[in-house]
Short mmCIF file of C-alpha atoms in Angstrom, two decimals:
data_model
loop_
_atom_site.label_atom_id
_atom_site.label_comp_id
_atom_site.label_asym_id
_atom_site.label_seq_id
_atom_site.Cartn_x
_atom_site.Cartn_y
_atom_site.Cartn_z
CA UNK O 576 -53.88 30.58 45.74
CA UNK O 577 -50.20 31.17 45.08
CA UNK O 578 -47.85 28.39 44.07
CA UNK O 579 -44.61 28.23 46.04
CA UNK O 580 -41.66 26.73 44.12
CA UNK O 581 -39.84 23.98 45.99
CA UNK O 582 -36.47 22.33 45.46
CA UNK O 583 -37.96 19.07 44.22
CA UNK O 584 -35.98 16.49 42.30
CA UNK O 585 -36.22 17.16 38.55
CA UNK O 586 -37.72 14.53 36.26
CA UNK O 587 -35.17 12.45 34.30
CA UNK O 588 -36.56 13.84 31.03
CA UNK O 589 -35.42 17.40 31.73
CA UNK O 590 -31.95 16.20 32.76
CA UNK O 591 -31.72 14.17 29.55
CA UNK O 592 -32.81 17.22 27.53
CA UNK O 593 -30.07 19.32 29.18
CA UNK O 594 -27.51 16.61 28.40
CA UNK O 595 -28.24 16.55 24.65
CA UNK O 596 -28.73 20.34 24.28
CA UNK O 597 -26.21 21.91 21.89
CA UNK O 598 -27.26 25.56 21.90
CA UNK O 599 -28.10 28.33 24.33
CA UNK O 600 -31.65 28.52 23.01
CA UNK O 601 -32.25 24.89 24.00
CA UNK O 602 -30.81 25.54 27.45
CA UNK O 603 -33.12 28.55 27.76
CA UNK O 604 -36.08 26.22 27.22
CA UNK O 605 -34.87 23.85 29.94
CA UNK O 606 -34.10 26.79 32.22
CA UNK O 607 -37.60 28.25 31.78
CA UNK O 608 -39.20 24.89 32.59
CA UNK O 609 -37.06 24.52 35.71
CA UNK O 610 -37.97 28.00 36.93
CA UNK O 611 -41.66 27.39 36.32
CA UNK O 612 -41.68 24.05 38.14
CA UNK O 613 -39.29 25.02 40.93
CA UNK O 614 -36.63 22.51 39.87
CA UNK O 615 -34.02 25.25 39.44
CA UNK O 616 -33.75 25.41 43.23
CA UNK O 617 -32.50 21.85 43.25
CA UNK O 618 -28.68 22.09 43.49
CA UNK O 619 -28.14 19.00 41.33
CA UNK O 620 -30.42 20.28 38.56
CA UNK O 621 -28.98 23.80 38.52
CA UNK O 622 -25.43 22.40 38.53
CA UNK O 623 -26.23 20.23 35.48
CA UNK O 624 -27.60 23.30 33.67
CA UNK O 625 -24.48 25.32 34.53
CA UNK O 626 -22.14 22.48 33.54
CA UNK O 627 -23.79 22.22 30.13
CA UNK O 628 -23.71 26.00 29.62
CA UNK O 629 -19.97 26.11 30.32
CA UNK O 630 -19.34 23.18 27.96
CA UNK O 631 -20.79 25.00 24.93
CA UNK O 632 -18.28 26.64 22.56
CA UNK O 633 -16.79 29.73 24.20
CA UNK O 634 -16.68 31.33 20.73
CA UNK O 635 -20.35 32.12 21.22
CA UNK O 636 -20.47 35.64 22.71
CA UNK O 637 -23.42 34.82 24.95
CA UNK O 638 -22.13 31.54 26.39
CA UNK O 639 -20.16 32.82 29.37
CA UNK O 640 -22.59 35.61 30.23
CA UNK O 641 -25.43 33.08 30.30
CA UNK O 642 -23.41 30.70 32.49
CA UNK O 643 -22.65 33.58 34.86
CA UNK O 644 -26.35 34.43 34.97
CA UNK O 645 -27.17 30.85 36.03
CA UNK O 646 -24.50 31.02 38.73
CA UNK O 647 -25.65 34.44 39.98
CA UNK O 648 -29.24 33.28 40.39
CA UNK O 649 -28.31 30.03 42.13
CA UNK O 650 -29.21 30.20 45.82
CA UNK O 651 -26.35 29.15 48.08
CA UNK O 652 -24.12 27.57 45.39
CA UNK O 653 -22.00 24.65 46.56
CA UNK O 654 -18.31 24.04 45.85
CA UNK O 655 -19.07 22.11 42.64
CA UNK O 656 -21.04 25.04 41.21
CA UNK O 657 -18.28 27.49 42.22
CA UNK O 658 -15.63 25.27 40.65
CA UNK O 659 -17.62 24.92 37.42
CA UNK O 660 -17.92 28.67 36.81
CA UNK O 661 -14.33 29.37 37.97
CA UNK O 662 -13.03 26.69 35.58
CA UNK O 663 -14.99 28.21 32.67
CA UNK O 664 -13.54 31.67 33.24
CA UNK O 665 -10.00 30.47 34.06
CA UNK O 666 -9.24 29.62 30.41
CA UNK O 667 -11.57 32.19 28.82
CA UNK O 668 -10.70 35.66 27.49
CA UNK O 669 -11.85 36.98 30.90
CA UNK O 670 -9.77 35.10 33.52
CA UNK O 671 -9.97 38.04 35.94
CA UNK O 672 -13.62 37.16 36.55
CA UNK O 673 -12.48 33.77 37.85
CA UNK O 674 -10.59 35.62 40.59
CA UNK O 675 -13.62 37.76 41.44
CA UNK O 676 -15.79 34.65 41.81
CA UNK O 677 -13.03 33.00 43.87
CA UNK O 678 -13.09 35.93 46.31
CA UNK O 679 -16.86 35.57 46.52
CA UNK O 680 -16.37 31.90 47.43
CA UNK O 681 -13.91 32.81 50.20
CA UNK O 682 -16.44 35.27 51.65
CA UNK O 683 -19.53 33.11 51.07
CA UNK O 684 -22.22 33.25 53.75
CA UNK O 685 -22.75 29.49 53.69
CA UNK O 686 -19.02 28.91 54.27
CA UNK O 687 -18.08 27.12 51.07
CA UNK O 688 -14.45 26.02 51.26
CA UNK O 689 -12.11 25.85 48.27
CA UNK O 690 -10.72 22.42 47.46
CA UNK O 691 -7.86 21.17 45.29
CA UNK O 692 -9.97 21.60 42.15
CA UNK O 693 -10.74 25.23 43.03
CA UNK O 694 -7.04 26.00 43.42
CA UNK O 695 -6.11 24.17 40.23
CA UNK O 696 -8.55 26.35 38.26
CA UNK O 697 -7.68 29.63 39.98
CA UNK O 698 -3.94 29.08 39.50
CA UNK O 699 -4.67 28.48 35.79
CA UNK O 700 -6.50 31.83 35.73
CA UNK O 701 -3.40 33.55 37.16
CA UNK O 702 -1.30 31.81 34.51
CA UNK O 703 -3.67 32.93 31.73
CA UNK O 704 -3.38 36.53 32.94
CA UNK O 705 0.37 36.25 33.49
CA UNK O 706 -0.21 37.78 36.94
CA UNK O 707 2.54 36.36 39.13
CA UNK O 708 1.70 38.58 42.15
CA UNK O 709 -1.80 37.19 42.43
CA UNK O 710 -0.40 33.74 41.70
CA UNK O 711 1.96 34.11 44.67
CA UNK O 712 -0.95 35.14 46.92
CA UNK O 713 -2.91 32.06 45.85
CA UNK O 714 0.23 29.96 46.42
CA UNK O 715 0.40 31.34 49.96
CA UNK O 716 -3.21 30.38 50.58
CA UNK O 717 -2.56 26.90 49.18
CA UNK O 718 0.28 26.46 51.67
CA UNK O 719 -1.82 27.82 54.55
CA UNK O 720 -4.64 25.37 53.84
CA UNK O 721 -2.17 22.49 53.43
CA UNK O 722 -2.82 21.68 49.77
CA UNK O 723 0.75 22.36 48.68
CA UNK O 724 1.46 18.64 48.93
CA UNK O 725 -1.26 17.82 46.42
CA UNK O 726 0.63 16.92 43.24
CA UNK O 727 -2.01 18.36 40.88
CA UNK O 728 -2.08 21.75 42.60
CA UNK O 729 1.72 21.71 42.86
CA UNK O 730 2.18 21.00 39.15
CA UNK O 731 -0.31 23.73 38.24
CA UNK O 732 1.77 26.17 40.31
CA UNK O 733 4.92 25.08 38.44
CA UNK O 734 3.16 25.80 35.14
CA UNK O 735 1.84 29.17 36.41
CA UNK O 736 5.31 30.41 37.44
CA UNK O 737 6.71 29.32 34.06
CA UNK O 738 3.88 31.06 32.15
CA UNK O 739 4.67 34.23 34.13
CA UNK O 740 8.35 33.97 33.13
CA UNK O 741 9.60 32.86 36.55
CA UNK O 742 11.50 29.87 35.15
CA UNK O 743 13.94 29.65 38.08
CA UNK O 744 11.04 29.30 40.52
CA UNK O 745 9.48 26.57 38.38
CA UNK O 746 12.76 24.67 38.13
CA UNK O 747 13.33 25.07 41.87
CA UNK O 748 9.92 23.55 42.59
CA UNK O 749 10.72 20.62 40.30
CA UNK O 750 14.04 20.04 42.04
CA UNK O 751 12.20 20.16 45.37
CA UNK O 752 10.06 17.15 44.54
CA UNK O 753 10.77 14.06 46.65
CA UNK O 754 9.87 11.78 43.75
CA UNK O 755 10.33 12.62 40.08
CA UNK O 756 7.01 13.43 38.44
CA UNK O 757 6.88 13.59 34.65
CA UNK O 758 3.87 15.94 34.74
CA UNK O 759 5.91 18.50 36.69
CA UNK O 760 8.71 18.36 34.11
CA UNK O 761 6.20 18.61 31.27
CA UNK O 762 4.64 21.69 32.88
CA UNK O 763 7.91 23.60 32.40
CA UNK O 764 8.78 21.94 29.08
CA UNK O 765 5.44 22.96 27.56
CA UNK O 766 6.01 26.64 28.35
CA UNK O 767 9.53 26.59 26.89
CA UNK O 768 8.10 25.18 23.65
CA UNK O 769 5.14 27.59 23.68
CA UNK O 770 7.48 30.59 24.13
CA UNK O 771 9.82 29.42 21.36
CA UNK O 772 12.68 28.89 23.83
CA UNK O 773 13.68 25.71 22.09
CA UNK O 774 17.28 25.54 23.28
CA UNK O 775 16.05 25.60 26.89
CA UNK O 776 13.39 23.02 26.00
CA UNK O 777 15.96 20.68 24.48
CA UNK O 778 18.29 21.08 27.48
CA UNK O 779 15.43 20.34 29.91
CA UNK O 780 14.29 17.38 27.81
CA UNK O 781 17.79 15.87 27.97
CA UNK O 782 17.78 16.23 31.77
CA UNK O 783 14.36 14.64 32.30
CA UNK O 784 14.70 11.47 34.40
CA UNK O 785 11.48 10.09 32.98
CA UNK O 786 9.49 10.91 29.86
CA UNK O 787 6.07 10.01 28.51
CA UNK O 788 4.28 10.44 25.19
CA UNK O 789 3.34 14.02 26.16
CA UNK O 790 7.02 14.91 26.68
CA UNK O 791 7.87 13.60 23.22
CA UNK O 792 4.90 15.42 21.69
CA UNK O 793 6.20 18.69 23.14
CA UNK O 794 9.61 18.06 21.56
CA UNK O 795 8.14 17.21 18.16
CA UNK O 796 6.07 20.40 18.42
CA UNK O 797 9.16 22.37 19.44
CA UNK O 798 11.13 21.22 16.39
CA UNK O 799 8.14 21.96 14.15
CA UNK O 800 7.74 25.46 15.59
CA UNK O 801 11.34 26.39 14.72
CA UNK O 802 11.02 24.93 11.22
CA UNK O 803 13.13 21.78 11.83
CA UNK O 804 10.58 19.38 10.38
CA UNK O 805 13.10 16.65 9.54
CA UNK O 806 14.42 16.64 13.12
CA UNK O 807 10.83 16.49 14.37
CA UNK O 808 10.25 13.44 12.17
CA UNK O 809 13.29 11.69 13.71
CA UNK O 810 11.85 12.11 17.22
CA UNK O 811 8.42 11.07 15.95
CA UNK O 812 9.76 7.89 14.29
CA UNK O 813 11.60 6.91 17.49
CA UNK O 814 8.41 7.12 19.60
CA UNK O 815 7.34 3.67 20.75
CA UNK O 816 3.86 4.94 21.62
CA UNK O 817 2.06 7.56 19.53
CA UNK O 818 -1.31 9.05 20.36
CA UNK O 819 -3.51 11.14 18.07
CA UNK O 820 -1.72 14.29 19.30
CA UNK O 821 1.63 12.86 18.13
CA UNK O 822 0.29 12.27 14.63
CA UNK O 823 -1.43 15.66 14.53
CA UNK O 824 1.69 17.56 15.56
CA UNK O 825 3.75 15.90 12.84
CA UNK O 826 1.05 16.26 10.18
CA UNK O 827 0.58 19.93 11.12
CA UNK O 828 4.34 20.47 10.82
CA UNK O 829 4.39 19.08 7.28
CA UNK O 830 1.34 21.18 6.38
CA UNK O 831 3.01 24.38 7.61
CA UNK O 832 6.13 23.48 5.62
CA UNK O 833 4.02 22.92 2.48
CA UNK O 834 5.21 19.31 2.32
CA UNK O 835 1.83 18.08 1.22
CA UNK O 836 2.93 14.70 -0.15
CA UNK O 837 4.40 13.88 3.27
CA UNK O 838 1.11 14.90 4.92
CA UNK O 839 -0.87 12.47 2.78
CA UNK O 840 1.68 9.69 3.28
CA UNK O 841 1.69 10.17 7.05
CA UNK O 842 -2.11 10.15 7.11
CA UNK O 843 -2.10 6.75 5.42
CA UNK O 844 0.44 5.52 8.01
CA UNK O 845 -1.84 6.81 10.77
CA UNK O 846 -4.80 4.85 9.47
CA UNK O 847 -2.66 1.71 9.10
CA UNK O 848 -1.59 2.16 12.75
CA UNK O 849 -5.30 2.06 13.70
CA UNK O 850 -5.17 5.56 15.24
CA UNK O 851 -8.48 7.34 14.76
CA UNK O 852 -8.01 10.81 13.23
CA UNK O 853 -9.82 13.75 14.76
CA UNK O 854 -10.95 17.06 13.26
CA UNK O 855 -7.45 18.55 13.55
CA UNK O 856 -6.03 15.67 11.49
CA UNK O 857 -8.69 15.93 8.83
CA UNK O 858 -8.40 19.72 8.49
CA UNK O 859 -4.64 19.44 7.87
CA UNK O 860 -5.05 16.56 5.42
CA UNK O 861 -7.68 18.48 3.49
CA UNK O 862 -5.35 21.50 3.41
CA UNK O 863 -2.70 19.25 1.89
CA UNK O 864 -5.21 18.02 -0.71
CA UNK O 865 -5.97 21.64 -1.58
CA UNK O 866 -2.25 22.43 -1.72
CA UNK O 867 -1.50 19.75 -4.30
CA UNK O 868 -4.85 20.13 -6.06
CA UNK O 869 -5.73 16.50 -5.43
CA UNK O 870 -9.50 16.30 -5.91
CA UNK O 871 -9.57 12.50 -5.63
CA UNK O 872 -7.79 12.57 -2.26
CA UNK O 873 -10.10 15.34 -1.07
CA UNK O 874 -13.15 13.31 -2.07
CA UNK O 875 -11.73 10.25 -0.30
CA UNK O 876 -11.28 12.22 2.94
CA UNK O 877 -14.81 13.61 2.57
CA UNK O 878 -16.14 10.07 2.15
CA UNK O 879 -14.14 9.00 5.23
CA UNK O 880 -15.82 11.79 7.21
CA UNK O 881 -19.27 10.70 6.08
CA UNK O 882 -18.60 6.97 6.70
CA UNK O 883 -17.52 7.69 10.26
CA UNK O 884 -20.43 10.02 11.01
CA UNK O 885 -18.15 12.96 11.79
CA UNK O 886 -20.08 16.21 12.13
CA UNK O 887 -19.00 18.82 9.59
CA UNK O 888 -18.87 22.34 11.00
CA UNK O 889 -16.53 25.28 11.59
CA UNK O 890 -12.90 24.50 10.61
CA UNK O 891 -13.71 21.13 9.05
CA UNK O 892 -16.43 22.69 6.91
CA UNK O 893 -13.99 25.43 5.90
CA UNK O 894 -11.35 22.89 4.88
CA UNK O 895 -13.84 20.94 2.74
CA UNK O 896 -15.15 24.08 1.04
CA UNK O 897 -11.58 25.24 0.44
CA UNK O 898 -10.38 21.98 -1.12
CA UNK O 899 -13.37 21.77 -3.47
CA UNK O 900 -12.99 25.42 -4.49
CA UNK O 901 -9.26 25.08 -5.15
CA UNK O 902 -9.88 21.94 -7.20
CA UNK O 903 -12.54 23.75 -9.27
CA UNK O 904 -15.59 21.87 -7.92
CA UNK O 905 -17.74 24.84 -6.97
CA UNK O 906 -20.92 22.72 -6.97
CA UNK O 907 -19.49 20.36 -4.32
CA UNK O 908 -18.19 23.32 -2.32
CA UNK O 909 -21.68 24.84 -2.32
CA UNK O 910 -23.17 21.47 -1.36
CA UNK O 911 -20.92 21.29 1.71
CA UNK O 912 -21.45 24.96 2.53
CA UNK O 913 -25.23 24.82 2.28
CA UNK O 914 -25.34 21.58 4.26
CA UNK O 915 -23.32 23.00 7.16
CA UNK O 916 -25.53 24.23 9.99
CA UNK O 917 -22.70 25.70 12.09
CA UNK O 918 -20.56 27.97 9.92
CA UNK O 919 -17.92 30.26 11.36
CA UNK O 920 -16.56 33.32 9.54
CA UNK O 921 -13.73 31.29 7.96
CA UNK O 922 -16.29 29.01 6.27
CA UNK O 923 -18.08 32.01 4.77
CA UNK O 924 -14.76 33.51 3.70
CA UNK O 925 -13.70 30.30 1.94
CA UNK O 926 -16.98 30.15 0.01
CA UNK O 927 -16.93 33.82 -0.98
CA UNK O 928 -13.29 33.60 -2.10
CA UNK O 929 -13.94 30.39 -4.05
CA UNK O 930 -16.90 31.89 -5.92
CA UNK O 931 -14.96 35.06 -6.65
CA UNK O 932 -11.81 33.26 -7.85
CA UNK O 933 -13.84 31.16 -10.28
CA UNK O 934 -15.70 34.12 -11.75
CA UNK O 935 -19.04 33.68 -9.96
CA UNK O 936 -19.01 37.32 -8.97
CA UNK O 937 -22.75 37.83 -8.41
CA UNK O 938 -22.88 34.65 -6.30
CA UNK O 939 -19.91 35.83 -4.24
CA UNK O 940 -21.63 39.14 -3.43
CA UNK O 941 -24.94 37.40 -2.75
CA UNK O 942 -23.18 35.08 -0.30
CA UNK O 943 -21.69 38.12 1.42
CA UNK O 944 -25.17 39.61 1.73
CA UNK O 945 -26.42 36.33 3.24
CA UNK O 946 -23.60 36.52 5.78
CA UNK O 947 -24.71 40.00 6.83
CA UNK O 948 -28.38 38.91 6.93
CA UNK O 949 -27.43 36.03 9.26
CA UNK O 950 -25.96 38.54 11.71
CA UNK O 951 -22.37 37.34 11.29
CA UNK O 952 -19.67 40.01 11.50
CA UNK O 953 -17.32 40.01 8.49
CA UNK O 954 -13.59 40.41 9.08
CA UNK O 955 -10.74 41.86 7.02
CA UNK O 956 -10.34 38.60 5.04
CA UNK O 957 -14.01 38.78 4.03
CA UNK O 958 -13.56 42.27 2.63
CA UNK O 959 -10.44 41.28 0.68
CA UNK O 960 -12.58 38.78 -1.26
CA UNK O 961 -15.48 41.20 -1.63
CA UNK O 962 -13.33 44.09 -2.86
CA UNK O 963 -11.45 41.74 -5.20
CA UNK O 964 -14.82 40.63 -6.58
CA UNK O 965 -15.83 44.24 -7.22
CA UNK O 966 -12.48 44.92 -8.89
CA UNK O 967 -12.76 41.87 -11.16
CA UNK O 968 -16.31 42.75 -12.15
CA UNK O 969 -15.69 46.48 -12.57
CA UNK O 970 -18.37 47.20 -9.95
CA UNK O 971 -17.32 50.72 -9.06
CA UNK O 972 -20.23 51.90 -6.91
CA UNK O 973 -20.43 48.55 -5.12
CA UNK O 974 -16.69 48.60 -4.46
CA UNK O 975 -16.87 52.09 -2.99
CA UNK O 976 -19.83 51.06 -0.84
CA UNK O 977 -18.05 47.98 0.47
CA UNK O 978 -14.88 49.94 1.29
CA UNK O 979 -16.95 52.50 3.19
CA UNK O 980 -18.91 49.71 4.94
CA UNK O 981 -15.68 48.07 6.07
CA UNK O 982 -14.27 51.25 7.60
CA UNK O 983 -17.31 53.03 8.99
CA UNK O 984 -19.72 50.20 9.82
CA UNK O 985 -17.37 47.42 10.93
CA UNK O 986 -14.43 49.58 12.05
CA UNK O 987 -11.89 47.50 10.15
CA UNK O 988 -8.62 49.26 9.40
CA UNK O 989 -7.77 48.73 5.69
CA UNK O 990 -4.58 46.80 4.92
CA UNK O 991 -2.37 47.13 1.86
CA UNK O 992 -4.41 44.41 0.17
CA UNK O 993 -7.65 46.35 0.60
CA UNK O 994 -6.02 49.51 -0.75
CA UNK O 995 -4.64 47.47 -3.65
CA UNK O 996 -8.11 46.25 -4.63
CA UNK O 997 -9.46 49.81 -4.57
CA UNK O 998 -6.54 51.23 -6.56
CA UNK O 999 -7.04 48.53 -9.19
CA UNK O 1000 -10.78 49.24 -9.35
CA UNK O 1001 -10.40 53.02 -9.58
CA UNK O 1002 -7.57 52.64 -12.11
CA UNK O 1003 -9.81 50.62 -14.42
CA UNK O 1004 -12.24 53.53 -14.59
CA UNK O 1005 -9.52 56.14 -15.02
CA UNK O 1006 -10.27 57.69 -11.62
CA UNK O 1007 -6.59 58.26 -11.03
CA UNK O 1008 -6.85 61.34 -8.84
CA UNK O 1009 -9.22 59.51 -6.48
CA UNK O 1010 -6.82 56.56 -6.38
CA UNK O 1011 -3.90 58.90 -5.69
CA UNK O 1012 -5.83 60.57 -2.88
CA UNK O 1013 -6.58 57.16 -1.38
CA UNK O 1014 -2.94 56.12 -1.51
CA UNK O 1015 -1.78 59.44 -0.08
CA UNK O 1016 -3.02 58.15 3.29
CA UNK O 1017 -0.17 55.63 3.17
CA UNK O 1018 3.55 56.47 3.25
CA UNK O 1019 5.14 55.58 -0.09
CA UNK O 1020 7.71 53.34 1.60
CA UNK O 1021 4.89 51.14 2.97
CA UNK O 1022 3.23 50.53 -0.38
CA UNK O 1023 5.65 50.89 -3.32
CA UNK O 1024 3.86 48.10 -5.22
CA UNK O 1025 0.54 49.99 -5.01
CA UNK O 1026 2.14 53.18 -6.31
CA UNK O 1027 3.66 51.16 -9.17
CA UNK O 1028 0.17 49.84 -9.92
CA UNK O 1029 -1.16 53.38 -10.07
CA UNK O 1030 1.79 54.38 -12.24
CA UNK O 1031 0.84 51.59 -14.65
CA UNK O 1032 -2.77 52.87 -14.67
CA UNK O 1033 -1.56 56.38 -15.44
CA UNK O 1034 0.30 54.96 -18.42
CA UNK O 1035 -2.86 53.21 -19.66
CA UNK O 1036 -4.76 56.50 -19.46
CA UNK O 1037 -1.86 58.65 -20.77
CA UNK O 1038 -1.79 60.82 -17.64
CA UNK O 1039 1.77 62.13 -17.90
CA UNK O 1040 1.57 64.56 -14.96
CA UNK O 1041 0.44 61.85 -12.58
CA UNK O 1042 3.06 59.45 -13.95
CA UNK O 1043 5.77 62.04 -13.31
CA UNK O 1044 4.55 62.64 -9.73
CA UNK O 1045 4.44 58.94 -8.91
CA UNK O 1046 7.75 58.21 -10.61
CA UNK O 1047 9.30 61.01 -8.58
CA UNK O 1048 7.94 59.46 -5.36
CA UNK O 1049 9.27 56.00 -6.27
CA UNK O 1050 12.69 57.29 -7.36
CA UNK O 1051 12.93 59.28 -4.15
CA UNK O 1052 12.28 56.08 -2.25
CA UNK O 1053 14.76 53.99 -4.26
CA UNK O 1054 16.81 55.82 -6.93
CA UNK O 1055 18.18 52.49 -8.20
CA UNK O 1056 14.82 50.80 -8.84
CA UNK O 1057 14.25 50.61 -12.58
CA UNK O 1058 10.43 50.30 -12.33
CA UNK O 1059 9.77 54.05 -11.97
CA UNK O 1060 12.12 54.98 -14.82
CA UNK O 1061 10.73 52.35 -17.19
CA UNK O 1062 7.07 53.17 -16.54
CA UNK O 1063 7.67 56.90 -16.93
CA UNK O 1064 9.66 56.29 -20.11
CA UNK O 1065 6.80 54.23 -21.54
CA UNK O 1066 4.23 56.95 -20.75
CA UNK O 1067 6.39 59.61 -22.41
CA UNK O 1068 6.97 57.37 -25.45
CA UNK O 1069 3.22 56.81 -25.85
CA UNK O 1070 2.83 60.61 -26.01
CA UNK O 1071 5.61 60.95 -28.60
CA UNK O 1072 7.84 62.92 -26.23
CA UNK O 1073 11.04 61.28 -27.41
CA UNK O 1074 13.32 64.01 -26.07
CA UNK O 1075 11.98 63.38 -22.57
CA UNK O 1076 12.37 59.62 -23.10
CA UNK O 1077 16.05 60.13 -23.91
CA UNK O 1078 16.44 62.30 -20.81
CA UNK O 1079 14.95 59.56 -18.59
CA UNK O 1080 17.28 56.98 -20.11
CA UNK O 1081 20.26 59.30 -19.69
CA UNK O 1082 19.40 59.72 -16.01
CA UNK O 1083 19.17 55.93 -15.66
CA UNK O 1084 22.68 55.55 -17.08
CA UNK O 1085 24.08 58.30 -14.85
CA UNK O 1086 22.56 56.64 -11.77
CA UNK O 1087 23.85 53.25 -12.85
CA UNK O 1088 20.31 51.82 -13.06
CA UNK O 1089 19.81 48.86 -15.36
CA UNK O 1090 16.57 47.12 -16.32
CA UNK O 1091 16.41 43.37 -15.98
CA UNK O 1092 15.95 41.98 -19.51
CA UNK O 1093 12.74 40.17 -20.30
CA UNK O 1094 13.03 36.42 -20.56
CA UNK O 1095 11.09 33.31 -21.49
CA UNK O 1096 11.77 29.62 -20.91
CA UNK O 1097 11.00 26.39 -22.73
CA UNK O 1098 11.67 22.77 -21.79
CA UNK O 1099 12.97 20.48 -24.55
CA UNK O 1100 13.89 16.85 -23.85
CA UNK O 1101 14.10 17.52 -20.12
CA UNK O 1102 16.41 20.53 -20.54
CA UNK O 1103 15.18 24.05 -19.66
CA UNK O 1104 16.27 26.74 -22.14
CA UNK O 1105 16.05 30.39 -21.12
CA UNK O 1106 15.80 33.20 -23.71
CA UNK O 1107 16.80 36.73 -22.72
CA UNK O 1108 15.72 39.73 -24.74
CA UNK O 1109 18.47 40.76 -27.14
CA UNK O 1110 20.64 37.69 -26.47
CA UNK O 1111 21.03 34.12 -27.65
CA UNK O 1112 20.04 30.86 -25.99
CA UNK O 1113 21.43 30.18 -22.52
CA UNK O 1114 21.44 26.55 -21.44
#
């Protein structure tokens, strides 16, 4: 006897399980149960499954594809299910799929009609793509259906035109409003700030008939983005109402400006104001602790996180690992790292770099191997730490293997920093021709510092011919840079070729090249004294 699945109401237990699920694997379990029992055919149950799938972090590569699979296998999806999947794709890296699903809705057999939420999401998709032509078509449909008077849809259209660079259209729509709406003004103001058009933002802000805390947050952010942190603080201090975003914008501004003492002071003010910090706040405060090397402050923030039951993962985990590493507490950094269940690549990078910088070279490479074993893809920052580790430890074969792995396995284009690590490693072993061949892939003008490094290595290994070739390249690039002359002169002197040394120095004089004298400084009774080679004391 065959069992026919029916669209029965799901038991509360399965709905509760879906609600607390925090991974795709858990949703797969619920999904399998629903298919087996026929509950997947219940529109309410399938919509809850889809809603949860779209609420998982989009950073997971399988999240959206799984959500789309749920949608595709839903029989006769209703408007809520359509809106859920369209919303997910509208702000994802694949907004064009939101439009494809929207067209499917318009042509649906069961005559599902778009509502104001549908149009809000689809207009956002057009804004994400920067596709004003499709945005105009959607606008036409909005007008035809009669939703152009809905303030939420209207404001989303204002934002879409601004995102697509049609600022005159956006401003015209604002001026066409019967009643002033602060959200409409903010829609245009936010894009001006996002695009760095701060003069336009400030002009619009001055014209706004009404403002709210969001308007002021945009202005603080605008000042921060153009580096005017003090002006941002003036606006911030004048705000009568501040939300967590207000504090975060100002704290982030100080962090970017390396004003770490101000970050810590503002954080204390935030707590006194009874505003609850979020992960963004804590990440910036921990960065400030790392910047000033304040272990006690870092520990206090960590204790605050634990007291308030805040989950440590991703960026917050990275910030904690970073502050402990920079303050020399590798054991605490490892404790946080090993206790973090959800690590992103930045967390791994912080741990590998911390181990490497403190001389735990084997541990750094072992951590890298764990990363690979966990199926996480390393990025260019990862390989900077790994190659630096190999260079510090003189691990020639391992360094070569890692450089090859980066290029051929992970298709990462080496940067100057990667080349620098390899040149340093090869130079230590006297493999100067191999280092020169590696650098020959780069134009000299792009990497003069790396060629100078190789020139220094050639001096250490008394390779006069190579030194002459590199010096020639550097002098060709900048005839008035003393570095090439001095390095070549030192190599020749070490070989006892004093006639050639005199010739190099003669050429320097004829070209008008002078070497900056060496100097040292000492502080005595609050006064800094500088000593230049060959001269007396300069106060």
